[in-house]
XYZ file of C-alpha atoms in Angstrom:
507
model
C 101.769 113.429 201.689
C 99.577 112.852 198.308
C 100.011 109.893 196.483
C 101.776 112.382 193.271
C 104.531 113.378 195.836
C 104.877 109.998 196.820
C 105.581 108.963 193.387
C 108.096 111.563 192.735
C 110.145 111.007 195.627
C 109.865 107.485 195.074
C 111.093 107.995 191.486
C 114.172 109.932 192.669
C 115.184 108.120 196.112
C 117.265 105.234 195.501
C 119.508 106.496 192.952
C 123.437 106.947 193.679
C 124.364 110.537 194.474
C 127.531 111.493 193.402
C 129.315 114.499 194.543
C 130.271 117.660 191.961
C 133.798 119.384 191.573
C 131.756 122.372 189.772
C 134.004 125.740 189.777
C 130.568 127.430 190.537
C 129.662 124.560 193.754
C 132.626 125.877 195.385
C 132.116 129.254 196.104
C 128.379 128.244 197.320
C 130.316 125.609 200.118
C 132.840 128.521 201.060
C 130.233 130.769 201.892
C 128.412 127.892 203.960
C 125.567 126.286 202.119
C 125.577 122.424 201.937
C 126.313 120.667 199.341
C 123.354 119.150 198.085
C 121.539 122.356 198.561
C 124.159 124.483 196.968
C 123.469 121.603 193.957
C 119.954 122.692 193.338
C 120.283 126.071 193.882
C 122.408 125.966 190.548
C 120.356 123.323 188.639
C 117.037 125.553 189.074
C 119.304 128.855 187.892
C 120.709 127.090 184.437
C 124.092 127.249 186.515
C 124.510 130.849 184.948
C 126.417 132.425 187.840
C 127.086 132.743 191.293
C 125.549 135.078 192.103
C 122.090 134.181 190.517
C 121.968 131.009 192.762
C 123.147 132.503 195.709
C 119.854 134.804 195.371
C 117.935 131.787 194.701
C 119.088 130.588 198.085
C 118.097 133.740 200.249
C 115.006 133.554 198.518
C 114.199 130.065 198.974
C 115.301 129.943 202.938
C 111.697 129.664 204.274
C 111.100 126.885 201.592
C 109.766 123.642 203.127
C 110.874 121.620 200.161
C 114.445 122.722 200.082
C 115.900 119.708 201.408
C 113.745 117.513 199.122
C 115.743 115.091 196.483
C 113.631 115.977 193.810
C 115.846 117.270 190.813
C 114.919 119.352 187.771
C 113.401 117.284 184.573
C 115.553 118.485 181.091
C 114.426 118.709 177.649
C 116.370 119.132 174.281
C 114.418 121.468 172.029
C 115.655 122.755 168.503
C 114.251 126.666 168.143
C 114.029 128.711 165.339
C 115.917 132.315 165.574
C 116.089 135.019 163.208
C 113.562 136.133 160.699
C 111.778 133.313 160.703
C 111.422 132.950 164.280
C 109.389 136.661 164.786
C 107.246 135.422 162.098
C 106.115 132.539 164.430
C 105.911 134.897 166.844
C 103.427 136.954 165.197
C 101.889 134.337 164.556
C 101.124 133.352 168.221
C 100.136 136.719 168.428
C 97.840 137.380 165.814
C 96.639 134.243 166.494
C 95.947 134.661 170.428
C 93.951 137.683 169.245
C 91.562 136.218 166.754
C 90.986 132.978 168.167
C 92.436 133.138 171.520
C 94.822 130.747 173.133
C 94.847 127.486 172.922
C 97.518 124.255 173.930
C 100.364 126.020 171.366
C 100.445 129.073 172.930
C 101.718 127.533 176.995
C 105.115 126.949 175.324
C 107.377 129.267 172.564
C 108.069 127.435 168.699
C 110.159 124.205 169.132
C 110.697 120.962 167.338
C 111.198 118.145 170.426
C 114.052 116.559 170.273
C 114.179 114.576 173.364
C 111.565 114.975 175.862
C 111.474 115.693 179.389
C 113.876 113.479 181.620
C 115.001 113.453 184.725
C 118.965 114.463 185.929
C 120.126 114.459 189.014
C 121.689 118.168 190.228
C 124.881 116.970 190.653
C 125.355 115.571 186.944
C 123.790 118.172 185.182
C 127.061 119.503 183.214
C 127.593 116.182 181.965
C 124.313 117.194 180.025
C 126.278 120.224 178.957
C 129.601 118.330 178.121
C 127.121 115.636 175.857
C 125.102 118.652 174.106
C 128.278 120.241 172.996
C 130.326 116.613 171.630
C 127.540 115.537 169.967
C 126.597 119.408 168.787
C 130.023 119.382 167.268
C 130.151 116.026 165.405
C 126.778 116.845 163.621
C 128.305 120.179 162.666
C 128.442 119.774 159.348
C 125.952 117.731 158.792
C 123.336 119.958 159.721
C 120.914 121.003 156.932
C 122.074 124.833 156.484
C 117.672 124.943 156.052
C 115.737 122.647 157.106
C 113.077 122.201 154.824
C 109.496 122.531 156.739
C 105.661 121.677 154.769
C 102.362 123.273 157.007
C 100.049 120.062 157.890
C 96.119 120.839 159.524
C 93.426 118.652 161.044
C 90.653 119.813 163.112
C 92.719 120.055 166.575
C 96.173 120.622 164.905
C 98.253 122.991 162.990
C 101.850 123.117 162.371
C 105.026 122.303 160.373
C 106.409 118.446 159.730
C 109.667 118.134 158.610
C 111.189 117.005 155.247
C 111.850 113.131 155.480
C 115.547 113.459 155.001
C 116.466 116.411 157.276
C 114.126 115.031 159.817
C 116.673 111.784 160.323
C 119.611 114.200 160.805
C 117.285 115.456 163.226
C 116.499 111.834 164.525
C 120.565 110.933 164.720
C 121.402 113.832 166.606
C 118.546 113.643 169.210
C 119.679 109.673 169.492
C 123.269 110.383 169.751
C 122.568 112.635 172.310
C 120.253 110.320 174.546
C 122.436 107.639 173.929
C 125.257 109.257 175.579
C 123.371 111.481 177.960
C 121.618 108.393 179.091
C 125.561 106.654 179.907
C 127.356 109.429 181.133
C 124.296 110.893 183.825
C 122.860 107.947 184.713
C 119.312 109.344 183.538
C 116.837 107.911 180.744
C 116.768 109.593 177.980
C 113.983 109.855 174.950
C 114.591 110.779 171.717
C 111.672 112.125 169.502
C 111.667 108.807 166.630
C 108.268 109.325 165.511
C 107.282 112.726 163.140
C 109.054 115.048 164.086
C 106.950 118.804 163.852
C 106.872 122.147 164.602
C 103.389 122.832 166.160
C 101.317 126.285 165.623
C 98.320 125.678 166.900
C 96.747 122.585 169.223
C 93.247 121.626 170.816
C 91.519 124.946 169.396
C 88.123 125.160 167.983
C 87.365 123.049 164.661
C 85.043 126.501 163.663
C 89.185 128.313 164.132
C 90.650 126.206 161.916
C 90.320 128.482 158.902
C 91.577 131.041 160.352
C 94.396 129.406 162.065
C 95.534 127.807 158.377
C 94.892 131.469 156.678
C 97.462 133.057 159.384
C 99.419 130.080 159.091
C 100.205 130.864 155.484
C 101.668 133.856 155.711
C 104.315 132.574 157.421
C 107.039 131.656 154.922
C 109.025 128.674 156.096
C 111.795 129.023 153.713
C 112.852 132.235 155.879
C 116.200 133.066 156.953
C 116.562 130.745 160.285
C 119.981 129.657 162.631
C 118.462 126.887 164.609
C 119.580 125.876 167.951
C 119.373 122.684 169.843
C 118.584 123.884 173.469
C 118.745 122.260 176.464
C 115.352 123.636 179.563
C 114.556 121.958 182.987
C 111.471 122.525 185.207
C 109.733 121.235 188.103
C 108.646 118.510 188.034
C 106.306 118.650 191.126
C 104.084 121.063 189.307
C 104.002 119.769 185.684
C 100.013 119.418 185.895
C 99.387 122.632 187.405
C 98.620 126.268 186.416
C 101.034 129.009 186.773
C 99.797 132.490 187.341
C 101.502 135.903 187.066
C 101.000 138.032 189.808
C 99.725 141.521 188.755
C 100.275 143.409 192.148
C 102.100 143.598 195.238
C 100.258 141.286 197.562
C 101.389 141.459 201.871
C 100.233 138.535 203.870
C 97.034 139.896 206.288
C 97.152 135.921 208.037
C 99.980 133.187 208.793
C 98.708 131.232 205.829
C 98.817 133.756 202.864
C 101.735 133.577 200.330
C 104.017 136.816 200.152
C 104.023 138.160 196.467
C 105.682 140.804 193.905
C 104.209 141.931 190.778
C 105.450 139.586 188.594
C 105.506 136.119 190.368
C 104.903 133.175 189.183
C 102.258 130.953 191.537
C 101.901 127.544 190.589
C 98.194 126.454 191.122
C 96.790 123.162 191.584
C 92.892 123.000 190.289
C 92.358 119.964 192.317
C 92.957 121.258 195.485
C 90.980 124.531 194.651
C 87.594 123.217 195.933
C 87.116 124.055 199.516
C 88.897 127.085 199.254
C 86.826 130.916 199.514
C 85.501 132.456 197.108
C 88.088 134.684 194.782
C 90.720 133.042 196.831
C 93.337 130.297 195.493
C 95.815 128.512 197.497
C 99.275 127.992 195.363
C 103.299 127.535 195.610
C 105.551 130.667 194.918
C 108.176 130.115 192.234
C 110.166 132.457 193.553
C 110.224 131.379 196.871
C 108.830 127.952 197.439
C 106.331 128.652 199.867
C 102.831 127.850 200.200
C 99.462 129.824 200.452
C 96.444 131.975 199.800
C 96.496 134.640 197.521
C 93.708 136.668 196.213
C 92.749 135.327 192.320
C 92.055 138.682 191.268
C 95.953 139.679 191.845
C 96.507 137.376 188.853
C 96.338 135.954 185.891
C 97.122 132.693 183.475
C 100.740 133.005 182.732
C 101.899 129.976 180.042
C 103.412 127.031 180.540
C 107.161 127.906 179.477
C 107.240 130.977 181.688
C 109.339 129.376 184.330
C 111.147 127.123 182.594
C 115.253 127.411 182.835
C 117.761 128.133 179.606
C 120.685 125.994 180.687
C 122.828 125.994 177.299
C 122.351 125.752 173.804
C 123.970 124.823 170.789
C 123.357 127.064 167.697
C 124.372 125.060 164.397
C 125.829 127.971 161.786
C 127.263 126.828 158.469
C 130.096 128.735 158.198
C 130.978 128.834 161.749
C 130.025 126.636 165.107
C 128.898 128.468 168.263
C 128.453 127.109 171.847
C 126.955 130.013 174.105
C 126.504 129.307 177.879
C 123.398 130.938 178.103
C 120.973 133.231 176.421
C 121.802 136.248 177.939
C 125.944 136.076 177.166
C 126.427 135.627 173.679
C 130.471 136.162 174.105
C 131.347 132.627 172.054
C 134.780 131.543 171.170
C 134.339 130.133 167.495
C 136.087 126.958 168.597
C 132.605 125.846 170.338
C 134.267 126.675 173.595
C 132.021 128.049 176.388
C 132.939 131.116 177.179
C 132.582 132.701 180.823
C 132.712 136.287 180.744
C 134.086 137.480 184.312
C 131.977 140.388 185.885
C 134.843 143.366 185.056
C 134.527 141.968 181.441
C 130.943 142.168 181.075
C 130.701 145.633 182.293
C 133.705 146.508 180.486
C 131.419 145.676 177.321
C 128.756 147.698 178.415
C 131.072 150.588 179.298
C 132.614 150.493 175.809
C 129.043 150.842 173.804
C 128.860 153.668 176.651
C 131.679 155.843 176.204
C 131.129 155.525 172.350
C 127.627 157.092 172.649
C 127.347 159.126 175.485
C 129.461 162.173 176.625
C 128.318 162.403 179.847
C 126.129 159.561 181.864
C 124.758 158.196 185.035
C 125.821 154.666 186.407
C 123.591 152.971 188.891
C 124.620 150.179 190.886
C 123.239 148.221 193.659
C 125.665 147.345 197.083
C 127.506 144.597 197.281
C 127.102 141.056 198.726
C 126.131 141.957 202.473
C 126.271 139.714 205.384
C 122.654 139.295 206.205
C 122.372 137.881 202.436
C 125.326 134.648 203.471
C 124.764 134.422 207.084
C 120.885 134.983 207.489
C 119.031 137.953 209.376
C 120.897 136.456 213.378
C 124.603 137.198 211.315
C 125.234 139.388 214.402
C 124.303 137.458 217.002
C 127.033 134.184 215.469
C 129.107 137.991 215.882
C 129.243 139.044 219.199
C 131.501 138.020 222.750
C 129.357 137.863 225.992
C 130.442 140.872 226.586
C 129.428 142.733 223.215
C 132.176 142.454 221.015
C 132.451 141.935 217.974
C 134.766 139.125 216.504
C 135.078 137.540 213.084
C 133.333 134.207 212.733
C 134.119 133.359 209.214
C 136.391 134.752 206.541
C 133.588 136.208 204.554
C 132.717 138.063 207.948
C 134.462 141.741 208.182
C 137.233 141.717 209.568
C 136.227 144.794 211.774
C 132.908 146.748 212.130
C 133.224 150.477 211.736
C 132.701 152.465 215.400
C 129.380 154.017 216.229
C 128.360 155.924 219.180
C 124.418 153.820 219.312
C 124.783 150.186 220.456
C 126.683 147.733 217.765
C 123.143 146.096 217.872
C 122.149 148.449 214.900
C 124.235 146.706 212.475
C 121.623 144.234 212.633
C 119.111 146.167 210.548
C 121.865 148.278 209.111
C 124.605 145.380 207.973
C 127.984 145.902 206.224
C 129.556 144.496 202.859
C 131.075 140.819 203.773
C 134.767 140.358 202.065
C 133.336 138.743 199.195
C 130.852 141.988 198.992
C 133.935 144.732 199.050
C 135.549 142.533 196.839
C 133.305 142.449 194.123
C 133.418 146.507 194.535
C 136.479 146.728 193.654
C 135.974 144.555 190.652
C 133.917 147.091 189.422
C 136.402 150.179 190.350
C 139.024 148.263 188.131
C 136.711 147.518 185.383
C 135.644 151.336 184.973
C 139.433 152.540 185.357
C 140.270 149.927 182.592
C 137.809 151.725 179.889
C 139.080 155.359 181.477
C 135.766 156.286 183.003
C 135.947 159.371 184.999
C 133.826 159.703 187.828
C 133.298 163.527 189.121
C 130.224 162.802 192.173
C 129.204 159.900 193.987
C 126.166 159.527 195.333
C 124.777 156.847 197.842
C 122.140 155.672 200.327
C 122.721 156.091 203.747
C 123.080 152.313 204.283
C 126.787 151.224 205.243
C 126.468 148.768 203.028
C 126.234 151.118 200.058
C 128.957 153.402 201.411
C 131.585 150.517 201.338
C 130.216 149.763 198.139
C 131.184 153.230 196.734
C 134.646 153.758 198.381
C 135.602 150.737 197.441
C 134.674 151.056 193.932
C 136.122 154.497 193.921
C 139.292 152.588 195.689
C 139.124 150.490 192.368
C 138.982 153.464 190.384
C 142.511 154.873 192.455
C 139.666 157.994 192.948
C 139.362 157.139 196.818
C 141.315 160.139 197.591
C 139.647 162.887 195.178
C 136.513 162.093 194.924
C 134.558 161.913 197.697
C 130.985 160.056 198.897
C 127.354 162.212 199.297
C 125.493 160.463 201.500
C 121.813 160.844 199.809
C 119.096 160.274 202.108
C 116.436 159.760 199.384
C 118.271 157.005 197.676
C 117.385 154.452 200.384
C 114.471 152.580 199.620
C 112.625 153.599 202.725
C 109.065 152.078 201.642
C 110.648 148.518 201.564
C 111.043 148.466 205.448
C 107.060 149.205 205.974
C 105.855 145.562 207.057
C 108.121 144.924 209.489
C 108.077 148.918 211.150
C 112.254 148.716 211.910
C 113.500 151.670 209.972
C 117.043 151.199 210.475
C 119.237 153.526 212.683
C 122.022 154.835 210.224
C 125.416 156.090 211.131
C 125.965 159.889 211.012
C 127.932 161.185 208.813
C 130.317 161.917 210.641
C 130.602 159.078 212.178
C 131.182 157.696 208.893
C 134.124 160.357 208.249
C 135.705 159.192 211.334
C 135.626 155.087 210.252
C 137.747 156.407 207.768
C 134.964 156.247 205.017
C 135.234 159.475 202.276
C 132.250 161.672 203.011
C 131.603 164.400 201.676
C 130.683 166.476 205.004
C 128.987 169.647 203.382
C 126.824 167.631 200.946
C 123.151 168.811 202.184
């Protein structure tokens, strides 16, 4: 183990670990995940949804560090939104084009309120509660606009915060750090020096005038709504470079890394000296696995590209809003968190669709499948010695449909779990609530997709009226190319005999 890794382990190994009763944690425990791993997945995905955490766990099934006790690092930033944010982003883009990338481009525009600190996975929710309480207490005194003055030197360009407003922000940061430190048993350090919003940092001195001219185009008094946002990052890779995969790469050797286009890879520059030219060795952000990848398949990414936004408190003059995640804008006006259900999210989308479209196509993926939860060997857990199926866990389907060939073909053509069936019915009920009329249904021949379509129709109360058209062209055939194992699907006749509402005349 490297010295740096040893120090990280020592930093967290002596902390007392408590169990959490998070509403998101219980469903993951019910699916069979160990508590410490489920909590790690929730922390790594910002505790947004069970689906996000389950997807993370599935992606990290081969992660050798999955059992490591190292938590995430958290920081509290004050971020601009609205027109000021748009002008800052334009400056980011233009300064990079004219002067090249500098240190400021690694992170989005922000004012640091609290430096990065560690917090145990099971105590992260206490940080959310603290942010809301402290935000509520400062919402009335928070300035309608923050005073910003431009400051420039040979290696730094940015806005300094006026003293009167800076004092309010420092008091807010101090209140958050004090309460978070006490409740979550972590050491939170507020920023009490000169508060600033960096525009450029560590650039070439001869670029100073160009950057100053670009910065003068930003109106610091522009309309802006400020947001106190809690971010996290993986503390193991703080000093690594972050690469973004441009193309998919399938390993040709056992020591190579599987990457998809858009994946992020952490690379330690100090470990590349013995690597063959044209290659780098790194760790995948998506899977946690480590291996070699061709360097020309990647490009440099920004440091903050792999950070996770957890919660934010929006300071508004007239209202107080506490938004749960950056992708869930539905909130209560009294600052309480609003957790829209899956069906309600679908309802909001369809309300817009019905207002603008006379006819449309709804595209969806299948519900939760058993091999995602119980692994590739799920079928072995459910077969008796004489090859008969039995329900080994309540999330397994009660029965499997009859098929003429071997039951072992379900291994490559898995059914939905009970949770997947429930998800599908909920979607159908959401469509029914919005009075959506479904005329035709097309499904991949995969059993999980046929089942999803069937239960969506049941939720719509159309399972006796609309039949499913099995379309082989909807299956992701190229996904199976690497393993060379093409699933042996049930025939249309077998599906119909198993009580699925199949249109047997469709070709």
